[in-house]
Amino acid sequence: MLTLDQVHAYYGKSHVLEGVSLEVRPGELVTLLGRNGAGKTTTLKSIAGMVETKGTISFDGTAITGRPSHDIARRGVALVQEHRGIFGMLSVEENLKISVRKGSRWSLDDVYTMFPRLKERRRNGGKALSGGEQQMLAIARALVNAPRILLLDEPTEGLAPVIVDEIVRILGRIRESGVPVLLVEQNLAVCEKLADRHYVLEQGRIVYAGSNADFRADRSVRDRYLALD
Ligand code: ATP
């Protein structure tokens, strides 16, 4: 479904990804783990066409490497970044309505059922929302936009535990829907609850790939690559 084959990414002269290969198969929720600065966000941005890359990125059998980001988004590759893409001057409902795309399996009513909080706040301006509500709105906007794959960048970062639980519930629902997800997430408990497989990045390279069961059983992976040093 989504395949990265030896992908390199650059910010000017700075070479940030050094041959990343990974895949997300139909219906899978896959996490991308790693310490700060490992290149997780850059990997998501590379897929979304927002960074200069070399190598091959293909989605549904079509190479999308080097295509403009709007073209990649149009194919249903939905990148949800923290605090991104919400219009503060528009209400919650207006933010959702401008994102609705024909053919999405999620209608406005569906996302209001999934996110009761957004329904309550539908007339509020985007800038009046809490961090958790903004995150929910960002995910809800992606859902009504007919995503064929979701790329989520740290959706629980900085959120209170009850809101984290809410986001986990939503991600579980998305997984059940069969839309594949590539999730960047620091909260390992969240990752282990949801994921089919995990990849770990270190200094722009994939250093571990494994099933959720293997990852949970092998504590040495987190000690080696994920523990704070
Ligand atoms: P974090 O959890 O801290 O966001 P990350 O794994 O997502 O970490 P990236 O944000 O992808 O890491 O950053 C990877 C490397 O690229 C870091 O060394 C970072 O300093 C560098 N980098 C990120 N964005 C830019 C940019 N716009 N210009 C130059 N260098 C950048």
PDB file of N, CA and C and ligand atoms in Angstrom, residues 10-12 14-17 33-45 153-154 157 184 186 201 204, ligand 1:
ATOM      1  N   TYR A  10      16.633  15.578   2.697  1.00  0.00           N
ATOM      2  CA  TYR A  10      17.597  16.660   2.893  1.00  0.00           C
ATOM      3  C   TYR A  10      16.882  17.956   3.249  1.00  0.00           C
ATOM      4  N   TYR A  11      17.482  18.698   4.186  1.00  0.00           N
ATOM      5  CA  TYR A  11      17.104  20.104   4.389  1.00  0.00           C
ATOM      6  C   TYR A  11      18.318  20.893   3.911  1.00  0.00           C
ATOM      7  N   GLY A  12      18.277  21.413   2.710  1.00  0.00           N
ATOM      8  CA  GLY A  12      19.464  22.065   2.159  1.00  0.00           C
ATOM      9  C   GLY A  12      20.592  21.050   2.093  1.00  0.00           C
ATOM     10  N   SER A  14      21.838  19.560   4.703  1.00  0.00           N
ATOM     11  CA  SER A  14      21.752  18.617   5.824  1.00  0.00           C
ATOM     12  C   SER A  14      21.010  17.345   5.396  1.00  0.00           C
ATOM     13  N   HIS A  15      21.712  16.217   5.519  1.00  0.00           N
ATOM     14  CA  HIS A  15      21.218  14.924   5.044  1.00  0.00           C
ATOM     15  C   HIS A  15      20.575  14.219   6.244  1.00  0.00           C
ATOM     16  N   VAL A  16      19.238  14.198   6.301  1.00  0.00           N
ATOM     17  CA  VAL A  16      18.550  13.786   7.531  1.00  0.00           C
ATOM     18  C   VAL A  16      18.092  12.322   7.507  1.00  0.00           C
ATOM     19  N   LEU A  17      17.542  11.854   6.403  1.00  0.00           N
ATOM     20  CA  LEU A  17      17.189  10.429   6.301  1.00  0.00           C
ATOM     21  C   LEU A  17      18.220   9.759   5.411  1.00  0.00           C
ATOM     22  N   LEU A  33       8.947   4.888  15.731  1.00  0.00           N
ATOM     23  CA  LEU A  33       9.451   5.317  17.033  1.00  0.00           C
ATOM     24  C   LEU A  33      10.882   5.814  16.881  1.00  0.00           C
ATOM     25  N   GLY A  34      11.362   6.457  17.933  1.00  0.00           N
ATOM     26  CA  GLY A  34      12.759   6.910  17.914  1.00  0.00           C
ATOM     27  C   GLY A  34      12.910   8.141  18.774  1.00  0.00           C
ATOM     28  N   ARG A  35      14.146   8.403  19.161  1.00  0.00           N
ATOM     29  CA  ARG A  35      14.401   9.560  20.031  1.00  0.00           C
ATOM     30  C   ARG A  35      14.188  10.867  19.262  1.00  0.00           C
ATOM     31  N   ASN A  36      14.184  11.957  20.017  1.00  0.00           N
ATOM     32  CA  ASN A  36      14.068  13.281  19.388  1.00  0.00           C
ATOM     33  C   ASN A  36      15.170  13.463  18.354  1.00  0.00           C
ATOM     34  N   GLY A  37      14.776  13.982  17.201  1.00  0.00           N
ATOM     35  CA  GLY A  37      15.763  14.266  16.165  1.00  0.00           C
ATOM     36  C   GLY A  37      16.126  13.067  15.319  1.00  0.00           C
ATOM     37  N   ALA A  38      15.493  11.914  15.550  1.00  0.00           N
ATOM     38  CA  ALA A  38      15.833  10.697  14.797  1.00  0.00           C
ATOM     39  C   ALA A  38      15.403  10.788  13.328  1.00  0.00           C
ATOM     40  N   GLY A  39      14.381  11.625  13.053  1.00  0.00           N
ATOM     41  CA  GLY A  39      13.917  11.774  11.668  1.00  0.00           C
ATOM     42  C   GLY A  39      12.482  11.311  11.448  1.00  0.00           C
ATOM     43  N   LYS A  40      11.723  11.175  12.517  1.00  0.00           N
ATOM     44  CA  LYS A  40      10.347  10.664  12.396  1.00  0.00           C
ATOM     45  C   LYS A  40       9.443  11.642  11.628  1.00  0.00           C
ATOM     46  N   THR A  41       9.480  12.902  12.081  1.00  0.00           N
ATOM     47  CA  THR A  41       8.656  13.909  11.396  1.00  0.00           C
ATOM     48  C   THR A  41       9.099  14.057   9.947  1.00  0.00           C
ATOM     49  N   THR A  42      10.403  14.011   9.745  1.00  0.00           N
ATOM     50  CA  THR A  42      10.930  14.155   8.381  1.00  0.00           C
ATOM     51  C   THR A  42      10.435  13.006   7.492  1.00  0.00           C
ATOM     52  N   THR A  43      10.317  11.803   8.061  1.00  0.00           N
ATOM     53  CA  THR A  43       9.800  10.673   7.275  1.00  0.00           C
ATOM     54  C   THR A  43       8.361  10.952   6.834  1.00  0.00           C
ATOM     55  N   LEU A  44       7.536  11.428   7.768  1.00  0.00           N
ATOM     56  CA  LEU A  44       6.139  11.722   7.400  1.00  0.00           C
ATOM     57  C   LEU A  44       6.086  12.837   6.357  1.00  0.00           C
ATOM     58  N   LYS A  45       6.917  13.876   6.560  1.00  0.00           N
ATOM     59  CA  LYS A  45       6.920  14.988   5.598  1.00  0.00           C
ATOM     60  C   LYS A  45       7.429  14.545   4.228  1.00  0.00           C
ATOM     61  N   ASP A 153       1.350  12.704  13.334  1.00  0.00           N
ATOM     62  CA  ASP A 153       2.578  13.099  14.012  1.00  0.00           C
ATOM     63  C   ASP A 153       2.294  13.459  15.474  1.00  0.00           C
ATOM     64  N   GLU A 154       2.648  12.563  16.366  1.00  0.00           N
ATOM     65  CA  GLU A 154       2.519  12.746  17.814  1.00  0.00           C
ATOM     66  C   GLU A 154       1.165  13.309  18.241  1.00  0.00           C
ATOM     67  N   GLU A 157       0.825  14.250  22.069  1.00  0.00           N
ATOM     68  CA  GLU A 157       1.870  15.034  22.740  1.00  0.00           C
ATOM     69  C   GLU A 157       1.286  16.198  23.548  1.00  0.00           C
ATOM     70  N   VAL A 184       3.479   8.382  14.368  1.00  0.00           N
ATOM     71  CA  VAL A 184       4.662   8.773  15.128  1.00  0.00           C
ATOM     72  C   VAL A 184       4.186   9.113  16.529  1.00  0.00           C
ATOM     73  N   GLN A 186       5.419   9.125  20.916  1.00  0.00           N
ATOM     74  CA  GLN A 186       6.427   8.905  21.969  1.00  0.00           C
ATOM     75  C   GLN A 186       5.888   8.029  23.098  1.00  0.00           C
ATOM     76  N   LEU A 201      13.533   4.346  14.363  1.00  0.00           N
ATOM     77  CA  LEU A 201      14.502   5.139  13.605  1.00  0.00           C
ATOM     78  C   LEU A 201      15.587   5.638  14.548  1.00  0.00           C
ATOM     79  N   GLY A 204      18.311   8.784  11.335  1.00  0.00           N
ATOM     80  CA  GLY A 204      17.919   8.706   9.935  1.00  0.00           C
ATOM     81  C   GLY A 204      17.946   7.326   9.321  1.00  0.00           C
TER      82      GLY A 204
HETATM   83  P1  ATP B   1      11.198  15.152  17.262  1.00  0.00           P
HETATM   84  O1  ATP B   1      10.483  14.142  18.071  1.00  0.00           O
HETATM   85  O2  ATP B   1      12.155  15.973  18.059  1.00  0.00           O
HETATM   86  O3  ATP B   1      10.338  15.963  16.349  1.00  0.00           O
HETATM   87  P2  ATP B   1      11.988  13.649  14.924  1.00  0.00           P
HETATM   88  O4  ATP B   1      12.435  12.247  15.030  1.00  0.00           O
HETATM   89  O5  ATP B   1      10.622  13.911  14.411  1.00  0.00           O
HETATM   90  O6  ATP B   1      12.197  14.319  16.324  1.00  0.00           O
HETATM   91  P3  ATP B   1      12.861  15.374  12.828  1.00  0.00           P
HETATM   92  O7  ATP B   1      11.993  16.509  13.246  1.00  0.00           O
HETATM   93  O8  ATP B   1      12.475  14.607  11.639  1.00  0.00           O
HETATM   94  O9  ATP B   1      13.053  14.381  14.042  1.00  0.00           O
HETATM   95  O10 ATP B   1      14.331  15.935  12.655  1.00  0.00           O
HETATM   96  C1  ATP B   1      15.420  15.157  12.183  1.00  0.00           C
HETATM   97  C2  ATP B   1      16.656  16.036  12.040  1.00  0.00           C
HETATM   98  O11 ATP B   1      16.429  17.030  11.052  1.00  0.00           O
HETATM   99  C3  ATP B   1      17.032  16.795  13.310  1.00  0.00           C
HETATM  100  O12 ATP B   1      18.422  16.797  13.404  1.00  0.00           O
HETATM  101  C4  ATP B   1      16.506  18.176  13.062  1.00  0.00           C
HETATM  102  O13 ATP B   1      17.300  19.135  13.741  1.00  0.00           O
HETATM  103  C5  ATP B   1      16.641  18.328  11.568  1.00  0.00           C
HETATM  104  N1  ATP B   1      15.603  19.220  11.002  1.00  0.00           N
HETATM  105  C6  ATP B   1      14.270  19.100  11.174  1.00  0.00           C
HETATM  106  N2  ATP B   1      13.596  20.055  10.495  1.00  0.00           N
HETATM  107  C7  ATP B   1      14.532  20.815   9.886  1.00  0.00           C
HETATM  108  C8  ATP B   1      14.489  21.965   9.034  1.00  0.00           C
HETATM  109  N3  ATP B   1      13.328  22.517   8.659  1.00  0.00           N
HETATM  110  N4  ATP B   1      15.664  22.459   8.594  1.00  0.00           N
HETATM  111  C9  ATP B   1      16.851  21.891   8.950  1.00  0.00           C
HETATM  112  N5  ATP B   1      16.960  20.808   9.749  1.00  0.00           N
HETATM  113  C10 ATP B   1      15.835  20.272  10.206  1.00  0.00           C
END
